Short mmCIF file of C-alpha atoms and ligand atoms in Angstrom, two decimals:
data_model
loop_
_atom_site.label_atom_id
_atom_site.label_comp_id
_atom_site.label_asym_id
_atom_site.label_seq_id
_atom_site.Cartn_x
_atom_site.Cartn_y
_atom_site.Cartn_z
CA MET S 1 70.38 57.89 140.56
CA ILE S 2 70.65 60.23 137.56
CA THR S 3 73.87 59.91 135.56
CA LEU S 4 74.91 62.88 133.44
CA ALA S 5 77.63 62.47 130.80
CA LEU S 6 79.74 65.38 129.64
CA SER S 7 83.23 66.11 128.37
CA LYS S 8 86.12 68.04 129.93
CA GLY S 9 87.12 71.46 128.70
CA ARG S 10 84.87 74.23 127.42
CA ILE S 11 81.57 72.37 127.67
CA PHE S 12 82.37 71.32 131.24
CA GLU S 13 83.38 74.84 132.30
CA GLU S 14 80.31 76.42 130.75
CA THR S 15 78.05 73.71 132.19
CA LEU S 16 79.19 74.28 135.80
CA PRO S 17 77.16 77.51 136.25
CA LEU S 18 74.09 75.77 134.78
CA LEU S 19 74.54 72.86 137.16
CA LYS S 20 74.93 75.28 140.05
CA ALA S 21 71.75 77.10 139.09
CA ALA S 22 70.07 73.68 139.03
CA GLY S 23 71.35 73.13 142.60
CA ILE S 24 74.06 70.66 141.59
CA GLU S 25 77.65 71.23 142.74
CA VAL S 26 80.46 68.99 141.59
CA LEU S 27 82.60 67.77 144.49
CA ASP S 28 85.64 66.68 142.42
CA ASP S 29 87.74 68.84 140.09
CA PRO S 30 87.89 66.98 136.75
CA GLU S 31 91.10 68.80 135.76
CA LYS S 32 92.90 67.49 138.86
CA SER S 33 91.16 64.23 139.63
CA ARG S 34 91.73 61.08 137.57
CA LYS S 35 88.30 59.85 138.60
CA LEU S 36 85.89 59.33 135.70
CA ILE S 37 82.77 59.29 137.85
CA LEU S 38 82.39 62.57 139.73
CA THR S 39 80.19 62.91 142.77
CA THR S 40 77.99 65.92 143.42
CA ASN S 41 76.33 67.49 146.44
CA GLN S 42 73.17 65.64 145.38
CA PRO S 43 73.49 61.98 146.42
CA ASP S 44 71.32 60.92 143.48
CA VAL S 45 73.22 62.83 140.75
CA ARG S 46 76.63 61.82 139.41
CA LEU S 47 78.67 62.94 136.41
CA LEU S 48 80.58 60.84 133.90
CA VAL S 49 83.57 62.48 132.24
CA VAL S 50 83.85 61.05 128.71
CA ARG S 51 85.31 62.04 125.35
CA ALA S 52 83.08 64.62 123.63
CA THR S 53 82.34 62.27 120.72
CA ASP S 54 81.32 59.51 123.15
CA VAL S 55 78.59 61.49 124.96
CA PRO S 56 75.81 60.55 122.46
CA THR S 57 76.86 56.89 122.61
CA TYR S 58 76.72 56.78 126.43
CA VAL S 59 73.26 58.33 126.43
CA GLN S 60 71.98 56.27 123.50
CA TYR S 61 72.86 52.98 125.22
CA GLY S 62 71.79 54.07 128.69
CA GLY S 63 75.31 54.27 130.20
CA ALA S 64 74.14 57.76 131.14
CA ASP S 65 70.57 59.02 131.48
CA VAL S 66 71.36 62.54 130.35
CA GLY S 67 74.23 64.16 128.46
CA ILE S 68 75.53 67.55 127.39
CA THR S 69 77.18 67.76 124.00
CA GLY S 70 77.65 70.03 121.00
CA LYS S 71 75.22 70.10 118.11
CA ASP S 72 78.24 69.22 115.90
CA THR S 73 78.82 65.96 117.79
CA LEU S 74 75.11 65.12 117.82
CA LEU S 75 74.66 65.74 114.11
CA GLU S 76 77.71 63.71 113.20
CA HIS S 77 76.56 60.88 115.50
CA GLY S 78 72.97 61.06 114.17
CA MET S 79 74.10 60.97 110.54
CA GLU S 80 76.18 57.88 111.22
CA TRP S 81 73.09 56.32 112.80
CA GLY S 82 70.63 57.60 110.22
CA GLY S 83 68.49 59.50 112.71
CA SER S 84 68.44 60.83 116.23
CA GLY S 85 69.93 57.60 117.59
CA GLY S 86 67.14 57.27 120.17
CA LEU S 87 68.11 60.52 121.84
CA TYR S 88 65.54 63.00 123.06
CA GLN S 89 66.84 66.56 122.70
CA PRO S 90 64.74 68.81 124.89
CA LEU S 91 67.02 71.84 125.22
CA ASP S 92 69.47 74.11 123.46
CA LEU S 93 71.61 75.19 126.44
CA GLN S 94 73.05 78.17 124.51
CA ILE S 95 76.56 77.48 125.80
CA ALA S 96 79.88 76.71 124.08
CA LYS S 97 78.64 78.66 121.08
CA CYS S 98 80.75 78.47 117.92
CA ARG S 99 80.30 77.61 114.25
CA ILE S 100 81.35 74.99 111.74
CA SER S 101 83.09 76.54 108.78
CA VAL S 102 85.14 75.72 105.74
CA ALA S 103 88.61 77.28 105.93
CA ALA S 104 91.51 77.37 103.52
CA LYS S 105 94.93 78.95 103.16
CA ALA S 106 94.68 82.70 102.57
CA ASP S 107 96.28 82.25 99.12
CA PHE S 108 93.97 79.44 97.99
CA ASP S 109 91.21 80.73 95.71
CA TYR S 110 88.41 78.59 97.09
CA ALA S 111 85.63 80.46 95.28
CA SER S 112 87.27 79.93 91.86
CA ALA S 113 88.00 76.28 92.59
CA VAL S 114 84.32 75.74 93.45
CA LYS S 115 83.14 77.72 90.39
CA GLN S 116 85.39 75.72 88.08
CA GLY S 117 84.03 72.48 89.49
CA SER S 118 87.46 71.36 90.74
CA ARG S 119 87.63 68.33 92.97
CA LEU S 120 88.63 69.52 96.44
CA LYS S 121 90.56 67.65 99.11
CA VAL S 122 88.94 68.46 102.45
CA ALA S 123 90.26 67.33 105.84
CA THR S 124 87.86 67.12 108.78
CA LYS S 125 86.68 65.13 111.73
CA TYR S 126 83.10 66.00 110.66
CA VAL S 127 82.97 63.68 107.66
CA ALA S 128 79.17 63.27 107.60
CA ILE S 129 78.45 66.99 108.03
CA ALA S 130 81.04 67.90 105.37
CA ARG S 131 79.76 65.25 102.95
CA GLU S 132 76.21 66.55 103.20
CA PHE S 133 77.25 70.20 102.96
CA PHE S 134 79.36 69.79 99.82
CA ALA S 135 76.81 67.45 98.21
CA SER S 136 74.11 70.09 98.73
CA LYS S 137 76.33 72.60 96.89
CA GLY S 138 77.21 70.12 94.15
CA VAL S 139 80.92 70.38 94.99
CA HIS S 140 83.03 67.27 94.45
CA VAL S 141 85.22 66.49 97.42
CA ASP S 142 87.62 63.84 98.63
CA LEU S 143 87.20 63.80 102.40
CA ILE S 144 90.17 62.99 104.61
CA LYS S 145 89.24 61.97 108.14
CA LEU S 146 91.38 63.48 110.90
CA TYR S 147 90.92 63.40 114.67
CA GLY S 148 92.37 66.80 115.63
CA SER S 149 94.62 69.71 114.61
CA MET S 150 92.76 69.99 111.30
CA GLU S 151 94.41 73.38 110.69
CA LEU S 152 97.67 71.60 109.85
CA ALA S 153 96.30 69.79 106.81
CA PRO S 154 96.28 72.70 104.30
CA LEU S 155 99.67 73.90 105.58
CA VAL S 156 101.42 70.67 104.62
CA GLY S 157 99.48 70.00 101.41
CA LEU S 158 97.33 67.21 102.85
CA ALA S 159 94.16 69.10 101.93
CA ASP S 160 92.93 72.19 100.04
CA ALA S 161 90.50 73.07 102.81
CA ILE S 162 89.22 71.96 106.21
CA VAL S 163 85.83 71.76 107.86
CA ASP S 164 86.20 72.57 111.55
CA LEU S 165 84.84 74.44 114.54
CA VAL S 166 85.64 78.13 114.74
CA SER S 167 85.11 80.05 117.94
CA THR S 168 87.31 83.15 118.29
CA GLY S 169 89.05 82.52 114.93
CA ASN S 170 92.43 82.70 116.66
CA THR S 171 93.54 79.21 115.63
CA LEU S 172 92.80 79.94 111.96
CA LYS S 173 94.59 83.29 112.14
CA ALA S 174 97.65 81.80 113.86
CA ASN S 175 97.93 79.30 111.02
CA ASN S 176 97.31 81.74 108.17
CA LEU S 177 93.94 80.24 107.27
CA VAL S 178 90.73 82.08 106.46
CA GLU S 179 87.09 81.13 106.77
CA VAL S 180 85.60 80.74 103.30
CA GLU S 181 82.14 79.33 104.12
CA HIS S 182 79.94 79.26 107.19
CA ILE S 183 78.21 75.90 107.43
CA MET S 184 76.17 76.24 110.64
CA ASP S 185 76.03 77.72 114.12
CA ILE S 186 76.75 75.37 117.01
CA SER S 187 75.85 75.31 120.70
CA SER S 188 75.58 72.62 123.35
CA ARG S 189 72.43 70.56 123.77
CA LEU S 190 70.92 68.54 126.59
CA VAL S 191 70.17 65.00 125.43
CA VAL S 192 68.15 62.40 127.28
CA ASN S 193 67.86 58.63 126.99
CA GLN S 194 64.21 58.00 126.13
CA ALA S 195 63.95 54.81 128.21
CA SER S 196 65.41 56.62 131.27
CA LEU S 197 62.81 59.34 130.85
CA LYS S 198 60.02 56.76 130.84
CA LEU S 199 61.40 54.83 133.82
CA ASN S 200 62.41 57.81 135.91
CA PRO S 201 60.40 60.77 134.66
CA GLU S 202 60.28 62.94 137.79
CA PRO S 203 63.96 63.61 138.57
CA ILE S 204 64.81 63.87 134.87
CA ARG S 205 61.97 66.33 134.20
CA ARG S 206 63.11 68.31 137.26
CA MET S 207 66.64 68.42 135.86
CA ILE S 208 65.41 69.51 132.40
CA ASN S 209 63.29 72.28 133.97
CA ALA S 210 66.15 73.43 136.20
CA PHE S 211 68.46 73.66 133.19
CA ALA S 212 65.78 75.41 131.17
CA SER S 213 65.44 78.17 133.74
CA ALA S 214 69.25 78.53 134.03
CA ILE S 215 69.93 79.04 130.31
CA PRO S 216 71.73 82.34 129.68
CA ALA S 217 69.43 84.89 128.05
C1 LIG V 1 88.64 73.62 118.38
C2 LIG V 1 88.69 73.62 116.87
C3 LIG V 1 89.75 74.65 116.55
C4 LIG V 1 89.65 75.61 117.72
C5 LIG V 1 88.91 76.84 117.28
O1 LIG V 1 89.60 72.76 118.85
O2 LIG V 1 89.02 72.32 116.36
O3 LIG V 1 91.01 74.05 116.48
O4 LIG V 1 88.92 74.97 118.76
O5 LIG V 1 88.84 77.79 118.32
P1 LIG V 1 89.23 79.30 118.07
O6 LIG V 1 88.48 79.76 116.83
O7 LIG V 1 88.76 80.02 119.30
O8 LIG V 1 90.72 79.41 117.88
P2 LIG V 1 89.61 72.27 120.36
O9 LIG V 1 90.48 73.15 121.16
O10 LIG V 1 88.20 72.11 120.85
O11 LIG V 1 90.32 70.86 120.23
P3 LIG V 1 90.15 69.69 119.15
O12 LIG V 1 91.26 69.90 118.16
O13 LIG V 1 90.31 68.45 119.97
O14 LIG V 1 88.79 69.80 118.50
#
């Protein structure tokens, strides 16, 4: 049995065509079903639906053999663990593409604040990524950890800026925020538990190869 962990939402939707190309069809609809283990047309492949930030943890500890998760989540997880966390990352699936950026209110002069060496209050759920980014620029920051709706923080004076994912830019625009720095491009990655790969190399290799040939050009 191969167990694949992934999260609901964009990554799930964009993974379905890849699974299909790999010959795997999900028999339950995760948006309708309350089941957390989804069966597929392949008796030896099942899916776990977990929180996005939990995917690396499931794969690291062998609760799942394989996982699909964003580079953002993997980096943040790896930095907390001081390394790859025992995860083998064979593939960039080129799906759920977006970027991590710094954004601030349109009337906040971020460039001047940085130039003057001001201490910035930055709200984010990507504390490790933000810490490393601002340290590399020599910018002093007080990081405020949030778990969602980061865009609110500058609007209510909780922070001067945020570090968050930007895809279409619509959320920033709707909240009168602008991107002031691009930190990195993001896409989803396939991750594999190294012990699973050693114990069960054939079906896992087959799955990696099937995904590799299904990646959008
Ligand atoms: C992400 C991110 C932004 C939004 C950006 O949130 O945190 O809020 O998407 O997308 P856009 O540029 O296309 O508007 P998501 O919906 O994934 O939920 P989250 O707050 O749980 O991260």
